[in-house]
Coordinates of C-alpha atoms in Angstrom, one line a residue:
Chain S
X5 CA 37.1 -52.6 124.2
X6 CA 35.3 -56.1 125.2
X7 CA 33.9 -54.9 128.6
X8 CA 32.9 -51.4 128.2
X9 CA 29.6 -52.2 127.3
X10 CA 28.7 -50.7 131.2
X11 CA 26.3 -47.9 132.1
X12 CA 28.9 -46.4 134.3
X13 CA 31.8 -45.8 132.1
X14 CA 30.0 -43.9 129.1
X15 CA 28.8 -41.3 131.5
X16 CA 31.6 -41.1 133.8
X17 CA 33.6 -40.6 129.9
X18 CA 31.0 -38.2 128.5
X19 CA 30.9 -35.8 131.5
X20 CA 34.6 -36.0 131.9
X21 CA 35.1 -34.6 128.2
X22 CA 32.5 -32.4 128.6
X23 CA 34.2 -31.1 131.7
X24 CA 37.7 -30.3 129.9
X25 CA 36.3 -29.4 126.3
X26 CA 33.9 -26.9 127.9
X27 CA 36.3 -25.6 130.5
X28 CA 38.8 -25.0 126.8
X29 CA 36.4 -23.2 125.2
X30 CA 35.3 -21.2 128.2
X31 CA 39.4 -20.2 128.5
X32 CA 39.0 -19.2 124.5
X33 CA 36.3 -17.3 125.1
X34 CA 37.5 -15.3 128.1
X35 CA 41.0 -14.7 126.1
X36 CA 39.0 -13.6 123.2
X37 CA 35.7 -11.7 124.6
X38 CA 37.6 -8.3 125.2
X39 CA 38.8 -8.7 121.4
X40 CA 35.0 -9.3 120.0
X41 CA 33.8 -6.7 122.1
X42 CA 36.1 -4.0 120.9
X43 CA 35.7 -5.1 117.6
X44 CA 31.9 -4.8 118.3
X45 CA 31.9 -1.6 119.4
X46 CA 34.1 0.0 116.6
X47 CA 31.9 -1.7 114.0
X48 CA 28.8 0.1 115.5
X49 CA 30.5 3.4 116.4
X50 CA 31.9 3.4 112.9
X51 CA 28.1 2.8 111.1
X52 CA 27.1 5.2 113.7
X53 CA 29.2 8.2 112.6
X54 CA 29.0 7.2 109.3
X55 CA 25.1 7.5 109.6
X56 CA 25.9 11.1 110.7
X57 CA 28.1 11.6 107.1
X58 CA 31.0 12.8 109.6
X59 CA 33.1 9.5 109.6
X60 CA 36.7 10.1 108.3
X61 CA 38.0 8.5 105.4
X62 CA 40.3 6.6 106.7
X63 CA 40.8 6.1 110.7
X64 CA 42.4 4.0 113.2
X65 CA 40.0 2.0 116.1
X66 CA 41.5 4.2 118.6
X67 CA 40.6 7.4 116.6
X68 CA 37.2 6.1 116.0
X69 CA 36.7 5.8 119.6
X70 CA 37.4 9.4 120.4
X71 CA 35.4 11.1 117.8
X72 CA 32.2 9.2 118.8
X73 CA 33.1 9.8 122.4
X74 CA 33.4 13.3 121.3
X75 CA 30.2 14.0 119.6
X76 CA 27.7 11.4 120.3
X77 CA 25.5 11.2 123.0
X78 CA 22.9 7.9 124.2
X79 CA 20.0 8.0 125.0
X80 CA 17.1 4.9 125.5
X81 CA 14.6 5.0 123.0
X82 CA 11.9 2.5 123.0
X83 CA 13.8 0.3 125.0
X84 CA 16.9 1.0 122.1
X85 CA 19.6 3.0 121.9
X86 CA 18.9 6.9 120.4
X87 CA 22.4 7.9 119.5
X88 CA 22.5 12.3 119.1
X89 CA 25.1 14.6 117.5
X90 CA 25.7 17.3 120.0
X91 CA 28.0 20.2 118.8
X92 CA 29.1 22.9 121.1
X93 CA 26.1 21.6 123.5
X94 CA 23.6 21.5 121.0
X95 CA 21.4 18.8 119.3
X96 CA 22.6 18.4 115.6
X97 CA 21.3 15.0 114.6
X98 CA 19.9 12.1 115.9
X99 CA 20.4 8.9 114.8
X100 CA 17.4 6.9 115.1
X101 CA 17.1 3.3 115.2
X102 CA 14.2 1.4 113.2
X103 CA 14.1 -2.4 113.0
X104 CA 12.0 -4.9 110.9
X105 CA 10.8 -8.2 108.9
X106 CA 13.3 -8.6 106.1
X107 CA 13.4 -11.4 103.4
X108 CA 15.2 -14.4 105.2
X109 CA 15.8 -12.2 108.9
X110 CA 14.9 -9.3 110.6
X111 CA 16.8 -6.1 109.5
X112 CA 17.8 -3.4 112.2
X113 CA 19.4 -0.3 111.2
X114 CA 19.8 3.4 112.1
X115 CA 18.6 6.3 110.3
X116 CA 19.9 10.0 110.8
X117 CA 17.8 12.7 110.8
X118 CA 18.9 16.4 111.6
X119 CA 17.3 18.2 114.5
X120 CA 14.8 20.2 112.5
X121 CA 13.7 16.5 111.0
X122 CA 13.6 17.7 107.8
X123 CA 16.7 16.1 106.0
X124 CA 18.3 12.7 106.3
X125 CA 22.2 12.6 107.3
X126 CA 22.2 8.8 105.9
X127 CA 21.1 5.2 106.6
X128 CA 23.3 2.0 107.9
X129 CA 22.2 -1.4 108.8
X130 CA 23.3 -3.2 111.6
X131 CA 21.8 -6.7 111.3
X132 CA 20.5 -8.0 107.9
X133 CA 20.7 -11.2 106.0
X134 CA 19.5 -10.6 102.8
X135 CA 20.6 -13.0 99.8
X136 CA 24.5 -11.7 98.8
X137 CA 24.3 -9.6 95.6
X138 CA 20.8 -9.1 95.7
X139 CA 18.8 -7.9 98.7
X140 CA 22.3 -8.1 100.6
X141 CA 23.1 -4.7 98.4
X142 CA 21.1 -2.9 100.5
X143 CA 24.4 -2.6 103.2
X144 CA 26.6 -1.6 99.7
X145 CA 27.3 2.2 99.3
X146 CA 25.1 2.9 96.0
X147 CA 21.9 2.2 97.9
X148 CA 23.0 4.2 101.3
X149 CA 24.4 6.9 99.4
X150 CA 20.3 8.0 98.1
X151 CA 19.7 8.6 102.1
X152 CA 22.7 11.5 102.1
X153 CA 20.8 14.6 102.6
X154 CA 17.6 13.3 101.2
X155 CA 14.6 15.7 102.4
X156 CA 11.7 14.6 104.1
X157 CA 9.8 17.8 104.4
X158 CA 7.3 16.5 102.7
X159 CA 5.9 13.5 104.6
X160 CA 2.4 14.3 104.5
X161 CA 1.3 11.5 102.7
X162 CA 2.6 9.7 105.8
X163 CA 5.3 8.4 104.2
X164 CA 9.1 9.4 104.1
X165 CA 10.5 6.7 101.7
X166 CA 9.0 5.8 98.9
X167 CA 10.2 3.3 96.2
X168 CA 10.7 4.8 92.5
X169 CA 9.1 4.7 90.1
X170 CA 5.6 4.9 92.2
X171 CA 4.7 8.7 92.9
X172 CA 6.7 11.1 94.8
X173 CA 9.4 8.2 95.0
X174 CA 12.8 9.2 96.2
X175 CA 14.5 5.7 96.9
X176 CA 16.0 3.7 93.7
X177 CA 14.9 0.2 94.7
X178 CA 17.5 -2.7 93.7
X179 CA 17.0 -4.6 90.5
X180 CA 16.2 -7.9 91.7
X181 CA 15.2 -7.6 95.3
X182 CA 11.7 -5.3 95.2
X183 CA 10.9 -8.1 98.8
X184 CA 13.7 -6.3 100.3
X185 CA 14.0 -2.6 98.7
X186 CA 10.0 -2.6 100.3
X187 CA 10.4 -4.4 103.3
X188 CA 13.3 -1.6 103.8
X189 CA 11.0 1.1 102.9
X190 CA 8.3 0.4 105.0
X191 CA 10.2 0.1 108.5
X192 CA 11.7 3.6 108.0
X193 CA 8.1 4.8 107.2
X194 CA 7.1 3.2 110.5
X195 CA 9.5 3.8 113.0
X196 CA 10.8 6.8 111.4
X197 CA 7.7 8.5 111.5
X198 CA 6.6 7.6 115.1
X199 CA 9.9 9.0 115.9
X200 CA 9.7 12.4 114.1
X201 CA 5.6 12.4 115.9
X202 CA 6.9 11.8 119.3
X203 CA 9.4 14.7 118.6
X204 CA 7.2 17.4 117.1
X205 CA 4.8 16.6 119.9
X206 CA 7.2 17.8 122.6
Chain U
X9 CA 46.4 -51.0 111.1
X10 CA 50.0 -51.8 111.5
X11 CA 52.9 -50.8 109.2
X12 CA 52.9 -48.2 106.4
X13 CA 50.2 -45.5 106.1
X14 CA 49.9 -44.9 102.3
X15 CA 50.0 -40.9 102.4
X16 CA 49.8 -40.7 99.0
X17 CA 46.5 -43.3 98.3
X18 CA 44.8 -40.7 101.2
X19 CA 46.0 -37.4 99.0
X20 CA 44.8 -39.1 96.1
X21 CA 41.8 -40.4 97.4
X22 CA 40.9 -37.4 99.6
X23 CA 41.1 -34.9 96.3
X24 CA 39.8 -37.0 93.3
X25 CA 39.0 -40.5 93.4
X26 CA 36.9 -40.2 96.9
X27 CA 36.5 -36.3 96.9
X28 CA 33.8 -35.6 99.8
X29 CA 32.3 -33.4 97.4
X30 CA 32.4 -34.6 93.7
X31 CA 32.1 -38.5 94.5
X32 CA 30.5 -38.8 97.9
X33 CA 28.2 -36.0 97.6
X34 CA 28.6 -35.2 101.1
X35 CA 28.7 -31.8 102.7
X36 CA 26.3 -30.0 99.6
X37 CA 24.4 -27.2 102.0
X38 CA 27.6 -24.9 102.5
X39 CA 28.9 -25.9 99.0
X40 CA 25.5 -24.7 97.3
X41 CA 25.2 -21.7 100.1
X42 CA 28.5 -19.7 100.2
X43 CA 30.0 -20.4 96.8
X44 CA 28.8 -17.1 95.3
X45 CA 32.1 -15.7 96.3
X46 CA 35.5 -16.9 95.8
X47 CA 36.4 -15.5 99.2
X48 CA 33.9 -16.7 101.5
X49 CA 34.5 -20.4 99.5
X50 CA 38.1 -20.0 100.6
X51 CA 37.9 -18.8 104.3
X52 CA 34.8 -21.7 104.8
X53 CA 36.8 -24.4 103.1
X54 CA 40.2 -23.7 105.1
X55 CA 37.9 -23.6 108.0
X56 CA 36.6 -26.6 107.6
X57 CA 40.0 -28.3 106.4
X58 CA 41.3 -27.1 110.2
X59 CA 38.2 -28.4 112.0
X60 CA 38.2 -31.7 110.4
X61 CA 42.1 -32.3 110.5
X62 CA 41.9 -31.5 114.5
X63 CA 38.4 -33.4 115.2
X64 CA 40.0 -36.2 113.4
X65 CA 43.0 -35.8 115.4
X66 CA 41.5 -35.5 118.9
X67 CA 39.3 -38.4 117.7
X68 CA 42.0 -40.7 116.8
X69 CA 43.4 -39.9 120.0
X70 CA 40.4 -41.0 122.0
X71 CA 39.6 -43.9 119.9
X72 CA 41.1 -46.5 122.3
X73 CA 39.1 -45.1 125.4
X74 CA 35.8 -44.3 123.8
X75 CA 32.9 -46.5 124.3
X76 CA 31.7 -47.6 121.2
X77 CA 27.9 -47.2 121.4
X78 CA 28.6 -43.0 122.3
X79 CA 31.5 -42.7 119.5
X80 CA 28.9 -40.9 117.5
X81 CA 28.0 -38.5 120.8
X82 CA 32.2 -37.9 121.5
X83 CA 32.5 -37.3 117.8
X84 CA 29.7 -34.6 117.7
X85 CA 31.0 -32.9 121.1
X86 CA 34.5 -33.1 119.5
X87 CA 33.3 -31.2 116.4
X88 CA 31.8 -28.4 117.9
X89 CA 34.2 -27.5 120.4
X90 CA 37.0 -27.3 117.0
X91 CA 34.0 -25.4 115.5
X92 CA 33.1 -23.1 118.2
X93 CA 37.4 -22.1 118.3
X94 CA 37.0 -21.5 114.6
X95 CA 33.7 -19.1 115.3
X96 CA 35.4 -17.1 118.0
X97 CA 38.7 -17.0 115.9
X98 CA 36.9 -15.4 113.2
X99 CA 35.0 -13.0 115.2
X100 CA 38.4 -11.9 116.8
X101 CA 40.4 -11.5 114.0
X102 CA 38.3 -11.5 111.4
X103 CA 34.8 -10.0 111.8
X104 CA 34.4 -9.1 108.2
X105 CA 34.7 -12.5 107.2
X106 CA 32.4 -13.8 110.1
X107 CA 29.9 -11.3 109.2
X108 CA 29.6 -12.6 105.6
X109 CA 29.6 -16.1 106.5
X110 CA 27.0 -15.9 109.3
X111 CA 25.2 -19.1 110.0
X112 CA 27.2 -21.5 108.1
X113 CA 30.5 -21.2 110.2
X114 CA 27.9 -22.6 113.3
X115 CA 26.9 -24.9 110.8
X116 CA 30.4 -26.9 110.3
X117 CA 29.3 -28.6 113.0
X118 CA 26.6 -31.0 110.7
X119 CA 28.8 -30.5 108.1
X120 CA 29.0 -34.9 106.6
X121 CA 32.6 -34.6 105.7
X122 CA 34.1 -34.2 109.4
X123 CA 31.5 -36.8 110.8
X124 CA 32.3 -39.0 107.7
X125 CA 36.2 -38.3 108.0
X126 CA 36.0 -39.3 112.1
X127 CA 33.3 -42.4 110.9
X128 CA 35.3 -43.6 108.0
X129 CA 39.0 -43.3 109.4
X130 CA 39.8 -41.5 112.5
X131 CA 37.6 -44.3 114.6
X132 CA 40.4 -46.9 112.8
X133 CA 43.5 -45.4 112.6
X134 CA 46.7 -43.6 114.1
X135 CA 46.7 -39.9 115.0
X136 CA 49.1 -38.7 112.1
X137 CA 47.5 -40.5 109.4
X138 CA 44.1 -39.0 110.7
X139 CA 44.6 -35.5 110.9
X140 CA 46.8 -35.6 107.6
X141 CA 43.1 -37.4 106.2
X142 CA 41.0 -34.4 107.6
X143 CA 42.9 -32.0 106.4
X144 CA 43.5 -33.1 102.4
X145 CA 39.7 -34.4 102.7
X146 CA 39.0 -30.4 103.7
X147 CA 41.5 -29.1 100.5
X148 CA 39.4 -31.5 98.9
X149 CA 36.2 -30.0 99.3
X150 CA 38.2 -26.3 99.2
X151 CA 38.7 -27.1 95.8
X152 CA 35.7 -28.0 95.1
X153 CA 34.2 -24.9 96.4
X154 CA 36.6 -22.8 94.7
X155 CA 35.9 -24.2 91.5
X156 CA 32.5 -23.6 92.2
X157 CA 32.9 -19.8 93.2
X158 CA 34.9 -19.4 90.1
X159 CA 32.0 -19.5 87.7
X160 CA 29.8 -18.3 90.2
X161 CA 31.2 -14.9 91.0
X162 CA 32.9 -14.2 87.5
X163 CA 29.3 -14.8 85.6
X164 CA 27.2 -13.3 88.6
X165 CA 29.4 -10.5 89.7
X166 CA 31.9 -9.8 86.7
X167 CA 34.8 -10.3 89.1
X168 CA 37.4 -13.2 91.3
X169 CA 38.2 -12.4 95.0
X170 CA 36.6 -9.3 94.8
X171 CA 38.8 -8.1 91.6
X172 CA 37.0 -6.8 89.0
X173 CA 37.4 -9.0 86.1
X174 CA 35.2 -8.9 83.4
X175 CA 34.1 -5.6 81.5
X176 CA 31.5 -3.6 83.1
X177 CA 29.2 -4.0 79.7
X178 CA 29.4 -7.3 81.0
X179 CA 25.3 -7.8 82.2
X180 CA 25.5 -10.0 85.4
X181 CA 23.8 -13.7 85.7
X182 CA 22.1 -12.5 88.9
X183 CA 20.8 -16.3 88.6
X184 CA 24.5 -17.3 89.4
X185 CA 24.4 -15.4 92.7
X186 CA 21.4 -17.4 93.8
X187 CA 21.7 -21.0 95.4
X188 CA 20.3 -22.2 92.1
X189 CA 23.5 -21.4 90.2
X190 CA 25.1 -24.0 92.4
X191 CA 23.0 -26.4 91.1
X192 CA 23.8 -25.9 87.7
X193 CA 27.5 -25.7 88.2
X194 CA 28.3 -28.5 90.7
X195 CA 26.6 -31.0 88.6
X196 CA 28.7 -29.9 85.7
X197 CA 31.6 -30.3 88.0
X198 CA 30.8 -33.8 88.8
X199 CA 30.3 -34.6 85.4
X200 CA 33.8 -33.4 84.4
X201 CA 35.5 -35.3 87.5
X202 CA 34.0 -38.1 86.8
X203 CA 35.1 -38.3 83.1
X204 CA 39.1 -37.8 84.7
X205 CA 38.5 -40.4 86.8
X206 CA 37.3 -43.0 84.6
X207 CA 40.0 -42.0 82.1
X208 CA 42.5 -42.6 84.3
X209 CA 40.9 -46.4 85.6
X210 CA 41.1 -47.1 82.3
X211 CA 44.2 -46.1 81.2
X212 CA 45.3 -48.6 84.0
X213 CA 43.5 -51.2 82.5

């Protein structure tokens, strides 16, 4: 240990671990990345059939694949992803993509709406990091289930969503986490709107 | 450091009278951040009990050839590479998991107790007696957390591991759900370790 005390050494040490710890983790990652991905795309596929109410109860990965290969179409959207239900050729739903400020992170999610943009198919959210138990309930099944065939007809106060108890409120908000049941409220009513314009305009 | 390794003063050491946790207060962000469920607690202790026993390991290892002004900088590099294996593991295999835990599986990396575990032993000792160190030191702090998540998720959810325990009548402590109910309960924790372990001294006296 005496003489180590050398410019040279530490950096020709440092740069030599580096080399074979990051080539490691670069072999890891290779092994693994098909894995993730897979994973990645079920997980989305799966929120994305469930957003249409037409994911089975109970399905394998493989099964999953073929039904959304099957029935869903993409399409860019705002530089997003616009996933549709087509059946027998036909536009059924879409499922539109909104995205915004939550309470510790941004939340993205998708929203379905059927093609006459008039009724809701349901709600999932992709990315948000809400406190567990509180704003976090948002991604639990009592608060998605409110978006199953909720009407939206009436939007003409410009708003789709609306919180209970304030009037024409459709949405129980969570006990607890009013940051988050309004930050949620208010990115449907923004990008859900512009969407359902954009649409009735063409 | 020649002769006998006293397993049994590290296992004791490691879980009660030097717990990372309860006596050196070390490694508090994940225990105050994912204890609201017994599950997460479990899968981030075991976690970190695997990432400390192999940094310690691989740091024991490279404790003859490691310069000592950059031991800190090896140790560090060490760490992350164990933590970034555990991150992609759990992505793999267990993307639930890796969902729910988010940032703080990243965060293992700062976590004090591996740094303290290389600082403290691995820099000074054998490679068997190091990783078998990391690893109780990691049960140690499991424990802790699980003792944690126990009150936690039973007051603020009315159930363990998911199960549902308590009544539904029962009216949830959402503040138990927070950080803040960490607060309350490790403290309380402390308090009771500490009482064992003073017993104990002075039962020997």
């Amino acid at each position: 240990m005496a003489k180590k005390k050398s410019m040279i050494f530490p950096v020709v040490f440092m740069v030599l671990l580096a080399g074979i710890l990051t080539f490691l983790l670069a072999v890891i990652n290779e092994v693994s990345l098909p894995v993730i991905e897979f994973n990645q795309k079920i997980e989305l596929q799966e929120k994305i059939l469930s957003v249409f109410n037409i994911l089975p109860e109970e399905a394998t990965p493989q099964e999953i694949d073929s039904i959304f290969n099957e029935n869903i179409k993409e399409e860019d959207y705002e530089g997003k992803k616009l996933y549709i239900q087509e059946e027998n050729g036909e536009n059924v739903a879409y499922a539109v993509p909104f995205d915004g400020p939550g309470l510790w992170g941004s939340i993205d999610g998708y929203l379905g709406i059927k093609s006459d943009l008039k009724t809701v198919t349901g709600i999932e959210f992709i990315k948000q990091e809400e406190t567990p138990g509180l704003g976090g309930r948002i991604s639990e099944p009592e608060y998605k289930e409110q978006f199953r065939n909720l009407d939206i007809s009436d939007s003409s106060s410009g708003e789709i969503v609306i919180n209970k108890p304030a009037p024409g409120g459709n949405i129980d908000a969570i006990t607890g986490a009013t940051q988050t049941s309004t930050f949620v409220t208010n990115m449907i009513n923004e990008d859900i709107m512009n969407f359902i314009n954009t649409r009735k305009e063409v | 450091m020649a002769g006998k390794t006293n397993y049994k003063k590290i296992i004791s050491d490691a879980l009660l009278y030097d717990n990372p946790v309860l006596v050196q207060v070390i490694g508090l962000c994940s225990t105050l951040a994912v204890t609201n469920l017994a599950m997460n607690s479990l899968v981030m202790g075991i976690a970190l009990a695997v990432v400390t026993a192999f940094s310690s390991l691989t740091i024991s290892l490279l404790r003859n050839i490691t310069p000592k002004h950059i031991r800190m900088m090896v140790q560090v590099f060490v760490i992350s590479f164990y933590v970034i294996i555990v991150d992609i593991f759990l992505k793999a295999y267990m993307p639930e998991m890796s969902k729910t835990l988010g940032p703080y599986v990243g965060l293992i990396i700062t976590n004090c107790i591996i740094m303290g575990r290389a600082e403290a032993f691995a820099i000074a000792n054998k490679p068997i007696p190091s990783f078998v160190d990391g690893f109780i030191s990691g049960i140690g702090y499991t424990i802790v957390l699980l003792l944690v998540a126990f009150v936690r998720e039973l007051l603020g959810f009315g159930s363990l591991f998911g199960i549902r325990i308590l009544p539904q009548s029962f009216t949830p402590w959402t503040m138990m759900v927070m950080p803040p109910g960490a607060f309350f309960i490790l403290p309380i924790i402390m308090w009771i370790a500490y009482n064992i372990r003073n017993k104990k001294k002075g039962a020997k006296k």
